[in-house]
PDB file of C-alpha atoms in Angstrom:
ATOM      1  CA  MET A  15     -86.173  54.168-132.644  1.00 82.00           C
ATOM      2  CA  LEU A  16     -83.076  52.634-131.066  1.00 87.00           C
ATOM      3  CA  VAL A  17     -80.056  54.859-130.367  1.00 88.00           C
ATOM      4  CA  MET A  18     -76.707  53.043-130.347  1.00 91.00           C
ATOM      5  CA  GLU A  19     -73.696  54.976-129.096  1.00 92.00           C
ATOM      6  CA  PHE A  20     -69.987  54.333-129.708  1.00 94.00           C
ATOM      7  CA  LYS A  21     -66.870  56.100-128.463  1.00 95.00           C
ATOM      8  CA  ALA A  22     -64.976  57.690-131.348  1.00 95.00           C
ATOM      9  CA  VAL A  23     -61.228  57.062-131.561  1.00 95.00           C
ATOM     10  CA  LEU A  24     -59.855  60.228-133.167  1.00 95.00           C
ATOM     11  CA  LYS A  25     -56.674  62.020-134.078  1.00 95.00           C
ATOM     12  CA  GLU A  26     -56.193  65.688-133.275  1.00 95.00           C
ATOM     13  CA  PRO A  27     -56.931  66.961-136.841  1.00 95.00           C
ATOM     14  CA  GLN A  28     -60.181  64.986-136.814  1.00 96.00           C
ATOM     15  CA  LYS A  29     -61.241  66.627-133.549  1.00 96.00           C
ATOM     16  CA  LEU A  30     -60.662  70.054-135.087  1.00 96.00           C
ATOM     17  CA  ALA A  31     -62.684  69.039-138.151  1.00 96.00           C
ATOM     18  CA  ILE A  32     -65.582  67.834-135.974  1.00 96.00           C
ATOM     19  CA  ASN A  33     -65.519  71.076-133.985  1.00 96.00           C
ATOM     20  CA  GLU A  34     -65.731  73.001-137.255  1.00 97.00           C
ATOM     21  CA  ALA A  35     -68.682  70.872-138.401  1.00 96.00           C
ATOM     22  CA  ILE A  36     -70.474  71.521-135.093  1.00 97.00           C
ATOM     23  CA  ARG A  37     -69.870  75.275-135.397  1.00 97.00           C
ATOM     24  CA  THR A  38     -71.184  75.247-138.968  1.00 97.00           C
ATOM     25  CA  ALA A  39     -74.363  73.408-137.948  1.00 97.00           C
ATOM     26  CA  ARG A  40     -74.890  75.958-135.170  1.00 97.00           C
ATOM     27  CA  PHE A  41     -74.298  78.821-137.622  1.00 97.00           C
ATOM     28  CA  VAL A  42     -76.976  77.471-139.983  1.00 97.00           C
ATOM     29  CA  ARG A  43     -79.426  77.018-137.120  1.00 97.00           C
ATOM     30  CA  ASN A  44     -78.951  80.544-135.784  1.00 97.00           C
ATOM     31  CA  LYS A  45     -79.143  82.154-139.238  1.00 97.00           C
ATOM     32  CA  VAL A  46     -82.357  80.294-140.093  1.00 96.00           C
ATOM     33  CA  LEU A  47     -83.842  81.248-136.720  1.00 96.00           C
ATOM     34  CA  ARG A  48     -82.967  84.916-137.309  1.00 96.00           C
ATOM     35  CA  TYR A  49     -84.611  84.695-140.746  1.00 96.00           C
ATOM     36  CA  TRP A  50     -87.793  83.388-139.112  1.00 95.00           C
ATOM     37  CA  MET A  51     -87.751  86.134-136.470  1.00 94.00           C
ATOM     38  CA  ASP A  52     -87.385  88.831-139.123  1.00 94.00           C
ATOM     39  CA  ASN A  53     -90.081  87.305-141.345  1.00 91.00           C
ATOM     40  CA  ARG A  54     -92.958  86.167-139.157  1.00 82.00           C
ATOM     41  CA  GLY A  55     -95.306  83.751-140.862  1.00 81.00           C
ATOM     42  CA  THR A  56     -92.457  82.171-142.804  1.00 85.00           C
ATOM     43  CA  GLY A  57     -93.296  78.602-143.750  1.00 87.00           C
ATOM     44  CA  LYS A  58     -91.277  75.411-143.878  1.00 89.00           C
ATOM     45  CA  LYS A  59     -90.384  75.766-147.566  1.00 93.00           C
ATOM     46  CA  GLU A  60     -89.012  79.277-147.069  1.00 94.00           C
ATOM     47  CA  LEU A  61     -86.735  78.071-144.256  1.00 95.00           C
ATOM     48  CA  TYR A  62     -85.244  75.339-146.434  1.00 95.00           C
ATOM     49  CA  ARG A  63     -84.921  77.763-149.333  1.00 96.00           C
ATOM     50  CA  TYR A  64     -82.987  80.149-147.108  1.00 96.00           C
ATOM     51  CA  ASN A  65     -80.738  77.263-146.079  1.00 96.00           C
ATOM     52  CA  THR A  66     -79.914  76.762-149.767  1.00 96.00           C
ATOM     53  CA  GLN A  67     -79.020  80.450-150.044  1.00 96.00           C
ATOM     54  CA  LEU A  68     -76.635  80.106-147.109  1.00 96.00           C
ATOM     55  CA  ARG A  69     -74.859  77.224-148.845  1.00 95.00           C
ATOM     56  CA  GLU A  70     -74.419  79.376-151.937  1.00 95.00           C
ATOM     57  CA  GLU A  71     -73.228  82.398-149.966  1.00 95.00           C
ATOM     58  CA  PHE A  72     -70.802  80.778-147.500  1.00 96.00           C
ATOM     59  CA  GLU A  73     -68.192  78.283-148.639  1.00 96.00           C
ATOM     60  CA  PHE A  74     -67.736  76.745-145.178  1.00 96.00           C
ATOM     61  CA  VAL A  75     -71.469  75.984-145.065  1.00 96.00           C
ATOM     62  CA  LYS A  76     -71.251  74.318-148.467  1.00 96.00           C
ATOM     63  CA  ASP A  77     -68.449  72.088-147.142  1.00 96.00           C
ATOM     64  CA  LEU A  78     -70.884  70.545-144.657  1.00 96.00           C
ATOM     65  CA  ASN A  79     -73.145  67.818-146.011  1.00 95.00           C
ATOM     66  CA  SER A  80     -76.446  69.222-147.306  1.00 95.00           C
ATOM     67  CA  HIS A  81     -78.504  66.816-145.179  1.00 94.00           C
ATOM     68  CA  ALA A  82     -76.604  67.915-142.071  1.00 95.00           C
ATOM     69  CA  CYS A  83     -77.607  71.502-142.856  1.00 96.00           C
ATOM     70  CA  GLN A  84     -81.204  70.345-143.316  1.00 96.00           C
ATOM     71  CA  ALA A  85     -81.062  68.689-139.893  1.00 95.00           C
ATOM     72  CA  SER A  86     -80.196  72.097-138.387  1.00 96.00           C
ATOM     73  CA  VAL A  87     -83.235  73.591-140.131  1.00 96.00           C
ATOM     74  CA  GLU A  88     -85.373  70.776-138.707  1.00 95.00           C
ATOM     75  CA  ASN A  89     -84.176  71.695-135.201  1.00 95.00           C
ATOM     76  CA  VAL A  90     -85.437  75.248-135.741  1.00 95.00           C
ATOM     77  CA  GLU A  91     -88.696  73.931-137.155  1.00 95.00           C
ATOM     78  CA  ARG A  92     -89.281  71.748-134.085  1.00 94.00           C
ATOM     79  CA  ALA A  93     -88.520  74.661-131.740  1.00 94.00           C
ATOM     80  CA  ILE A  94     -91.028  76.889-133.557  1.00 94.00           C
ATOM     81  CA  LYS A  95     -93.699  74.185-133.524  1.00 94.00           C
ATOM     82  CA  ARG A  96     -93.159  73.527-129.805  1.00 94.00           C
ATOM     83  CA  PHE A  97     -93.515  77.248-129.069  1.00 93.00           C
ATOM     84  CA  TYR A  98     -96.808  77.546-130.963  1.00 92.00           C
ATOM     85  CA  ASP A  99     -98.144  74.332-129.418  1.00 93.00           C
ATOM     86  CA  ASN A 100     -97.406  75.647-125.926  1.00 93.00           C
ATOM     87  CA  CYS A 101     -99.204  78.887-126.780  1.00 92.00           C
ATOM     88  CA  LYS A 102    -102.267  77.008-128.046  1.00 92.00           C
ATOM     89  CA  LYS A 103    -102.345  74.767-124.979  1.00 89.00           C
ATOM     90  CA  LYS A 104    -101.883  77.840-122.747  1.00 88.00           C
ATOM     91  CA  VAL A 105     -99.014  76.257-120.857  1.00 86.00           C
ATOM     92  CA  PRO A 106     -98.385  78.278-117.665  1.00 88.00           C
ATOM     93  CA  GLY A 107     -95.179  80.274-117.450  1.00 88.00           C
ATOM     94  CA  LYS A 108     -92.752  80.684-120.306  1.00 89.00           C
ATOM     95  CA  LYS A 109     -93.826  79.222-123.636  1.00 89.00           C
ATOM     96  CA  GLY A 110     -90.357  78.267-124.858  1.00 91.00           C
ATOM     97  CA  TYR A 111     -89.729  80.981-127.441  1.00 92.00           C
ATOM     98  CA  PRO A 112     -86.933  79.773-129.784  1.00 93.00           C
ATOM     99  CA  ARG A 113     -83.543  81.115-128.760  1.00 94.00           C
ATOM    100  CA  PHE A 114     -80.134  81.357-130.379  1.00 95.00           C
ATOM    101  CA  LYS A 115     -77.488  78.842-129.422  1.00 92.00           C
ATOM    102  CA  LYS A 116     -74.131  80.109-128.257  1.00 92.00           C
ATOM    103  CA  HIS A 117     -72.727  76.636-127.701  1.00 90.00           C
ATOM    104  CA  SER A 118     -73.484  73.359-129.475  1.00 91.00           C
ATOM    105  CA  ARG A 119     -72.206  69.864-128.871  1.00 93.00           C
ATOM    106  CA  SER A 120     -73.428  67.841-131.834  1.00 95.00           C
ATOM    107  CA  VAL A 121     -73.818  67.675-135.586  1.00 96.00           C
ATOM    108  CA  GLU A 122     -76.379  65.381-137.173  1.00 95.00           C
ATOM    109  CA  TYR A 123     -76.242  63.618-140.533  1.00 95.00           C
ATOM    110  CA  LYS A 124     -79.182  61.920-142.224  1.00 92.00           C
ATOM    111  CA  GLN A 125     -78.706  59.008-144.624  1.00 90.00           C
ATOM    112  CA  SER A 126     -75.941  60.631-146.644  1.00 91.00           C
ATOM    113  CA  GLY A 127     -72.556  62.130-145.842  1.00 93.00           C
ATOM    114  CA  TRP A 128     -71.254  58.974-144.165  1.00 95.00           C
ATOM    115  CA  LYS A 129     -70.370  55.392-145.023  1.00 94.00           C
ATOM    116  CA  LEU A 130     -69.868  52.350-142.786  1.00 92.00           C
ATOM    117  CA  SER A 131     -67.070  49.855-143.344  1.00 91.00           C
ATOM    118  CA  PRO A 132     -68.114  46.251-144.193  1.00 89.00           C
ATOM    119  CA  ASP A 133     -67.329  45.088-140.636  1.00 87.00           C
ATOM    120  CA  LYS A 134     -69.111  48.198-139.237  1.00 87.00           C
ATOM    121  CA  LYS A 135     -66.191  49.016-136.970  1.00 90.00           C
ATOM    122  CA  PHE A 136     -65.350  52.207-138.842  1.00 94.00           C
ATOM    123  CA  ILE A 137     -67.402  55.065-140.247  1.00 94.00           C
ATOM    124  CA  LYS A 138     -66.201  57.499-142.892  1.00 95.00           C
ATOM    125  CA  PHE A 139     -67.661  60.982-143.222  1.00 95.00           C
ATOM    126  CA  THR A 140     -67.563  61.959-146.873  1.00 93.00           C
ATOM    127  CA  ASP A 141     -68.264  65.702-146.834  1.00 92.00           C
ATOM    128  CA  LYS A 142     -65.572  68.349-147.239  1.00 93.00           C
ATOM    129  CA  LYS A 143     -65.078  69.077-143.549  1.00 94.00           C
ATOM    130  CA  GLY A 144     -62.214  66.584-143.470  1.00 93.00           C
ATOM    131  CA  ILE A 145     -63.351  64.337-140.629  1.00 95.00           C
ATOM    132  CA  GLY A 146     -62.531  61.203-142.613  1.00 94.00           C
ATOM    133  CA  GLN A 147     -62.557  57.680-141.216  1.00 95.00           C
ATOM    134  CA  VAL A 148     -63.408  57.232-137.537  1.00 95.00           C
ATOM    135  CA  LYS A 149     -62.888  54.079-135.490  1.00 95.00           C
ATOM    136  CA  LEU A 150     -65.879  53.018-133.380  1.00 94.00           C
ATOM    137  CA  LYS A 151     -65.307  51.656-129.888  1.00 94.00           C
ATOM    138  CA  GLY A 152     -68.212  49.979-128.125  1.00 88.00           C
ATOM    139  CA  THR A 153     -70.129  46.776-127.430  1.00 83.00           C
ATOM    140  CA  TRP A 154     -73.276  47.332-129.513  1.00 82.00           C
ATOM    141  CA  ASP A 155     -73.892  44.762-132.271  1.00 82.00           C
ATOM    142  CA  LEU A 156     -74.328  47.248-135.093  1.00 84.00           C
ATOM    143  CA  TRP A 157     -73.616  44.573-137.714  1.00 80.00           C
ATOM    144  CA  ARG A 158     -76.976  42.910-136.925  1.00 82.00           C
ATOM    145  CA  PHE A 159     -78.879  45.789-138.547  1.00 84.00           C
ATOM    146  CA  ASP A 160     -79.209  46.657-142.203  1.00 84.00           C
ATOM    147  CA  GLN A 161     -77.594  49.996-143.035  1.00 85.00           C
ATOM    148  CA  LYS A 162     -80.892  51.142-144.578  1.00 87.00           C
ATOM    149  CA  LEU A 163     -82.425  51.077-141.094  1.00 90.00           C
ATOM    150  CA  ILE A 164     -79.946  53.708-139.857  1.00 92.00           C
ATOM    151  CA  LYS A 165     -81.876  56.957-140.272  1.00 92.00           C
ATOM    152  CA  ARG A 166     -79.560  59.377-138.461  1.00 94.00           C
ATOM    153  CA  VAL A 167     -75.926  59.587-137.423  1.00 95.00           C
ATOM    154  CA  ARG A 168     -74.834  62.105-134.798  1.00 96.00           C
ATOM    155  CA  ILE A 169     -71.393  63.152-133.634  1.00 96.00           C
ATOM    156  CA  VAL A 170     -71.658  64.286-130.011  1.00 96.00           C
ATOM    157  CA  LYS A 171     -68.966  66.143-128.092  1.00 95.00           C
ATOM    158  CA  ARG A 172     -68.755  65.559-124.354  1.00 93.00           C
ATOM    159  CA  ALA A 173     -66.283  66.460-121.633  1.00 91.00           C
ATOM    160  CA  ASP A 174     -64.541  63.081-121.893  1.00 89.00           C
ATOM    161  CA  GLY A 175     -64.367  62.836-125.684  1.00 92.00           C
ATOM    162  CA  TYR A 176     -66.429  62.376-128.824  1.00 95.00           C
ATOM    163  CA  TYR A 177     -69.178  59.850-129.483  1.00 95.00           C
ATOM    164  CA  VAL A 178     -71.000  58.611-132.581  1.00 96.00           C
ATOM    165  CA  GLN A 179     -74.706  57.828-132.248  1.00 94.00           C
ATOM    166  CA  PHE A 180     -76.695  55.703-134.695  1.00 94.00           C
ATOM    167  CA  CYS A 181     -80.483  56.122-134.742  1.00 91.00           C
ATOM    168  CA  VAL A 182     -81.811  52.763-135.961  1.00 91.00           C
ATOM    169  CA  LYS A 183     -85.445  52.391-136.977  1.00 89.00           C
ATOM    170  CA  VAL A 184     -86.486  49.168-135.285  1.00 85.00           C
ATOM    171  CA  ASP A 185     -89.481  48.090-133.256  1.00 79.00           C
ATOM    172  CA  ASN A 186     -87.938  47.533-129.823  1.00 72.00           C
ATOM    173  CA  SER A 187     -91.245  47.303-127.969  1.00 75.00           C
ATOM    174  CA  GLU A 188     -91.665  44.175-125.870  1.00 74.00           C
ATOM    175  CA  GLN A 189     -95.000  42.356-125.812  1.00 78.00           C
ATOM    176  CA  LEU A 190     -95.749  40.940-122.364  1.00 77.00           C
ATOM    177  CA  GLU A 191     -98.681  38.874-121.210  1.00 81.00           C
ATOM    178  CA  ALA A 192    -101.040  40.497-118.724  1.00 81.00           C
ATOM    179  CA  THR A 193    -100.538  39.130-115.218  1.00 79.00           C
ATOM    180  CA  GLY A 194    -103.587  40.768-113.652  1.00 79.00           C
ATOM    181  CA  PHE A 195    -101.351  42.214-110.950  1.00 80.00           C
ATOM    182  CA  THR A 196    -101.381  45.984-110.394  1.00 82.00           C
ATOM    183  CA  VAL A 197     -98.995  48.082-108.348  1.00 80.00           C
ATOM    184  CA  GLY A 198     -99.108  51.805-107.622  1.00 83.00           C
ATOM    185  CA  LEU A 199     -95.946  53.932-107.619  1.00 79.00           C
ATOM    186  CA  ASP A 200     -95.424  57.328-106.054  1.00 82.00           C
ATOM    187  CA  VAL A 201     -92.326  59.425-106.764  1.00 80.00           C
ATOM    188  CA  GLY A 202     -90.961  61.649-104.031  1.00 79.00           C
ATOM    189  CA  LEU A 203     -87.924  63.577-102.869  1.00 79.00           C
ATOM    190  CA  LYS A 204     -87.023  61.764 -99.671  1.00 80.00           C
ATOM    191  CA  GLU A 205     -87.597  58.347-101.232  1.00 82.00           C
ATOM    192  CA  PHE A 206     -86.937  57.729-104.916  1.00 83.00           C
ATOM    193  CA  TYR A 207     -90.249  55.904-105.140  1.00 81.00           C
ATOM    194  CA  THR A 208     -92.703  54.041-102.918  1.00 84.00           C
ATOM    195  CA  ASP A 209     -95.026  51.327-104.211  1.00 82.00           C
ATOM    196  CA  SER A 210     -98.459  50.277-102.992  1.00 83.00           C
ATOM    197  CA  ASP A 211     -96.965  47.205-101.303  1.00 80.00           C
ATOM    198  CA  GLY A 212     -94.978  49.402 -98.942  1.00 80.00           C
ATOM    199  CA  TYR A 213     -91.569  48.960-100.580  1.00 81.00           C
ATOM    200  CA  SER A 214     -89.549  52.140-101.023  1.00 83.00           C
ATOM    201  CA  GLU A 215     -86.366  52.807-102.987  1.00 82.00           C
ATOM    202  CA  SER A 216     -84.051  55.268-101.278  1.00 82.00           C
ATOM    203  CA  ASN A 217     -83.015  58.378-103.173  1.00 82.00           C
ATOM    204  CA  PRO A 218     -79.290  58.058-103.981  1.00 84.00           C
ATOM    205  CA  ARG A 219     -78.862  61.867-104.230  1.00 86.00           C
ATOM    206  CA  PHE A 220     -75.931  61.664-106.621  1.00 87.00           C
ATOM    207  CA  TYR A 221     -75.844  65.426-107.153  1.00 86.00           C
ATOM    208  CA  ARG A 222     -75.684  66.220-103.439  1.00 87.00           C
ATOM    209  CA  LYS A 223     -72.871  63.724-102.997  1.00 87.00           C
ATOM    210  CA  GLY A 224     -70.882  65.155-105.917  1.00 89.00           C
ATOM    211  CA  GLU A 225     -71.792  68.790-105.285  1.00 89.00           C
ATOM    212  CA  LYS A 226     -68.733  69.480-103.132  1.00 90.00           C
ATOM    213  CA  ARG A 227     -66.348  68.408-105.888  1.00 91.00           C
ATOM    214  CA  ALA A 228     -68.348  70.350-108.482  1.00 92.00           C
ATOM    215  CA  ILE A 229     -68.081  73.529-106.374  1.00 93.00           C
ATOM    216  CA  PHE A 230     -64.343  72.945-105.982  1.00 93.00           C
ATOM    217  CA  TYR A 231     -63.825  72.669-109.754  1.00 91.00           C
ATOM    218  CA  GLN A 232     -66.108  75.663-110.375  1.00 93.00           C
ATOM    219  CA  ARG A 233     -63.911  77.796-108.127  1.00 95.00           C
ATOM    220  CA  ARG A 234     -60.838  76.666-110.022  1.00 93.00           C
ATOM    221  CA  VAL A 235     -62.490  77.817-113.248  1.00 94.00           C
ATOM    222  CA  SER A 236     -63.279  81.227-111.725  1.00 94.00           C
ATOM    223  CA  ARG A 237     -59.652  81.736-110.692  1.00 94.00           C
ATOM    224  CA  LYS A 238     -58.246  81.124-114.167  1.00 94.00           C
ATOM    225  CA  LYS A 239     -57.699  83.906-116.672  1.00 94.00           C
ATOM    226  CA  LYS A 240     -60.398  84.090-119.327  1.00 92.00           C
ATOM    227  CA  GLY A 241     -59.262  82.737-122.674  1.00 89.00           C
ATOM    228  CA  SER A 242     -56.241  80.914-121.227  1.00 94.00           C
ATOM    229  CA  SER A 243     -55.478  77.254-121.839  1.00 93.00           C
ATOM    230  CA  ASN A 244     -55.544  76.609-118.084  1.00 95.00           C
ATOM    231  CA  ARG A 245     -59.118  77.899-117.938  1.00 94.00           C
ATOM    232  CA  LYS A 246     -60.111  75.542-120.763  1.00 91.00           C
ATOM    233  CA  LYS A 247     -58.576  72.634-118.848  1.00 93.00           C
ATOM    234  CA  ALA A 248     -60.428  73.654-115.685  1.00 94.00           C
ATOM    235  CA  ILE A 249     -63.723  73.914-117.601  1.00 92.00           C
ATOM    236  CA  ASN A 250     -63.169  70.445-119.031  1.00 91.00           C
ATOM    237  CA  ARG A 251     -62.528  69.021-115.562  1.00 92.00           C
ATOM    238  CA  LEU A 252     -65.693  70.656-114.264  1.00 93.00           C
ATOM    239  CA  GLY A 253     -67.604  69.226-117.209  1.00 92.00           C
ATOM    240  CA  ARG A 254     -66.331  65.727-116.480  1.00 90.00           C
ATOM    241  CA  GLN A 255     -67.557  66.003-112.891  1.00 92.00           C
ATOM    242  CA  HIS A 256     -71.056  66.963-114.042  1.00 92.00           C
ATOM    243  CA  LEU A 257     -70.932  64.206-116.670  1.00 90.00           C
ATOM    244  CA  LYS A 258     -70.113  61.682-113.949  1.00 91.00           C
ATOM    245  CA  ILE A 259     -73.146  62.765-111.922  1.00 90.00           C
ATOM    246  CA  SER A 260     -75.357  62.629-115.007  1.00 90.00           C
ATOM    247  CA  ARG A 261     -74.247  59.093-115.837  1.00 85.00           C
ATOM    248  CA  GLN A 262     -74.815  57.945-112.260  1.00 88.00           C
ATOM    249  CA  ARG A 263     -78.375  59.228-112.472  1.00 87.00           C
ATOM    250  CA  GLU A 264     -79.004  57.597-115.853  1.00 85.00           C
ATOM    251  CA  GLU A 265     -77.605  54.259-114.729  1.00 84.00           C
ATOM    252  CA  HIS A 266     -79.772  54.265-111.617  1.00 83.00           C
ATOM    253  CA  ALA A 267     -82.893  55.316-113.540  1.00 82.00           C
ATOM    254  CA  SER A 268     -82.356  52.669-116.234  1.00 79.00           C
ATOM    255  CA  ALA A 269     -82.379  49.967-113.562  1.00 80.00           C
ATOM    256  CA  ILE A 270     -85.709  51.170-112.141  1.00 77.00           C
ATOM    257  CA  ARG A 271     -88.262  52.287-114.699  1.00 70.00           C
ATOM    258  CA  TRP A 272     -91.965  53.028-114.671  1.00 55.00           C
ATOM    259  CA  LEU A 273     -94.469  55.357-116.273  1.00 50.00           C
ATOM    260  CA  GLU A 274     -96.041  58.230-114.355  1.00 47.00           C
ATOM    261  CA  THR A 275     -97.807  61.313-115.724  1.00 48.00           C
ATOM    262  CA  GLU A 276     -97.440  63.380-112.555  1.00 52.00           C
ATOM    263  CA  ASN A 277     -95.742  66.770-112.579  1.00 57.00           C
ATOM    264  CA  ILE A 278     -92.581  65.768-110.713  1.00 52.00           C
ATOM    265  CA  GLY A 279     -91.184  69.295-110.923  1.00 55.00           C
ATOM    266  CA  GLY A 280     -94.186  70.513-108.944  1.00 56.00           C
ATOM    267  CA  LEU A 281     -93.008  68.558-105.913  1.00 52.00           C
ATOM    268  CA  THR A 282     -90.152  71.019-105.441  1.00 53.00           C
ATOM    269  CA  ALA A 283     -92.307  74.129-105.932  1.00 50.00           C
ATOM    270  CA  GLY A 284     -92.813  76.446-103.012  1.00 45.00           C
TER     271      GLY A 284
END
């Protein structure tokens, strides 16, 4: 599965509509999770049936595309399955019991509720939430893929704006000829990694470098009155600082990739 992300160019009413769609998806997820907690042993069919009842009971839920509501149910289903799997495997520590979400940042559509323009530079959301047509800004060549290969469309809210993600079902695995050469890699804290040839990649420590600014913005948030517009602005600025650190990490990791089954988190234990 290939995930292609574009920046969404939006007007203010569209942002409000997307926020409403995200809140609705979170509402469905939390209600379905509560239904499962109150009725232990509830199966997959009962969860989807309860989702249908919610659409009949609440008009704002009905305004959201039915497949988007189903995607919220699938999120609950995955959380339940992960919890039971961890219990069966006797994973040490917490087993990941499903929890309610107070904040959400995305809404997911399946293969309905949206329509791409012929040039694939715009996407129109056709449910009753009022998002409408959204301009896509990015460098991915989405036009190369058949629309039937797009299995999911997500709208993601971040500190610096909104993004549209396309989950395309393609085989992006690369077949390489065996060279007969083997190298061992060891991940650490002082050095990002060290190979068996003696080469080591230094740890950039992006968080430590940006921690001072993050603390500064966190203090500004704490000084603002709760519920005020200034506090919301301060929270957004803090979020953008953390987003910057996250992107620095991702960019560095994408340049240096390998596969290791070690418990990296265990290196920091004790």
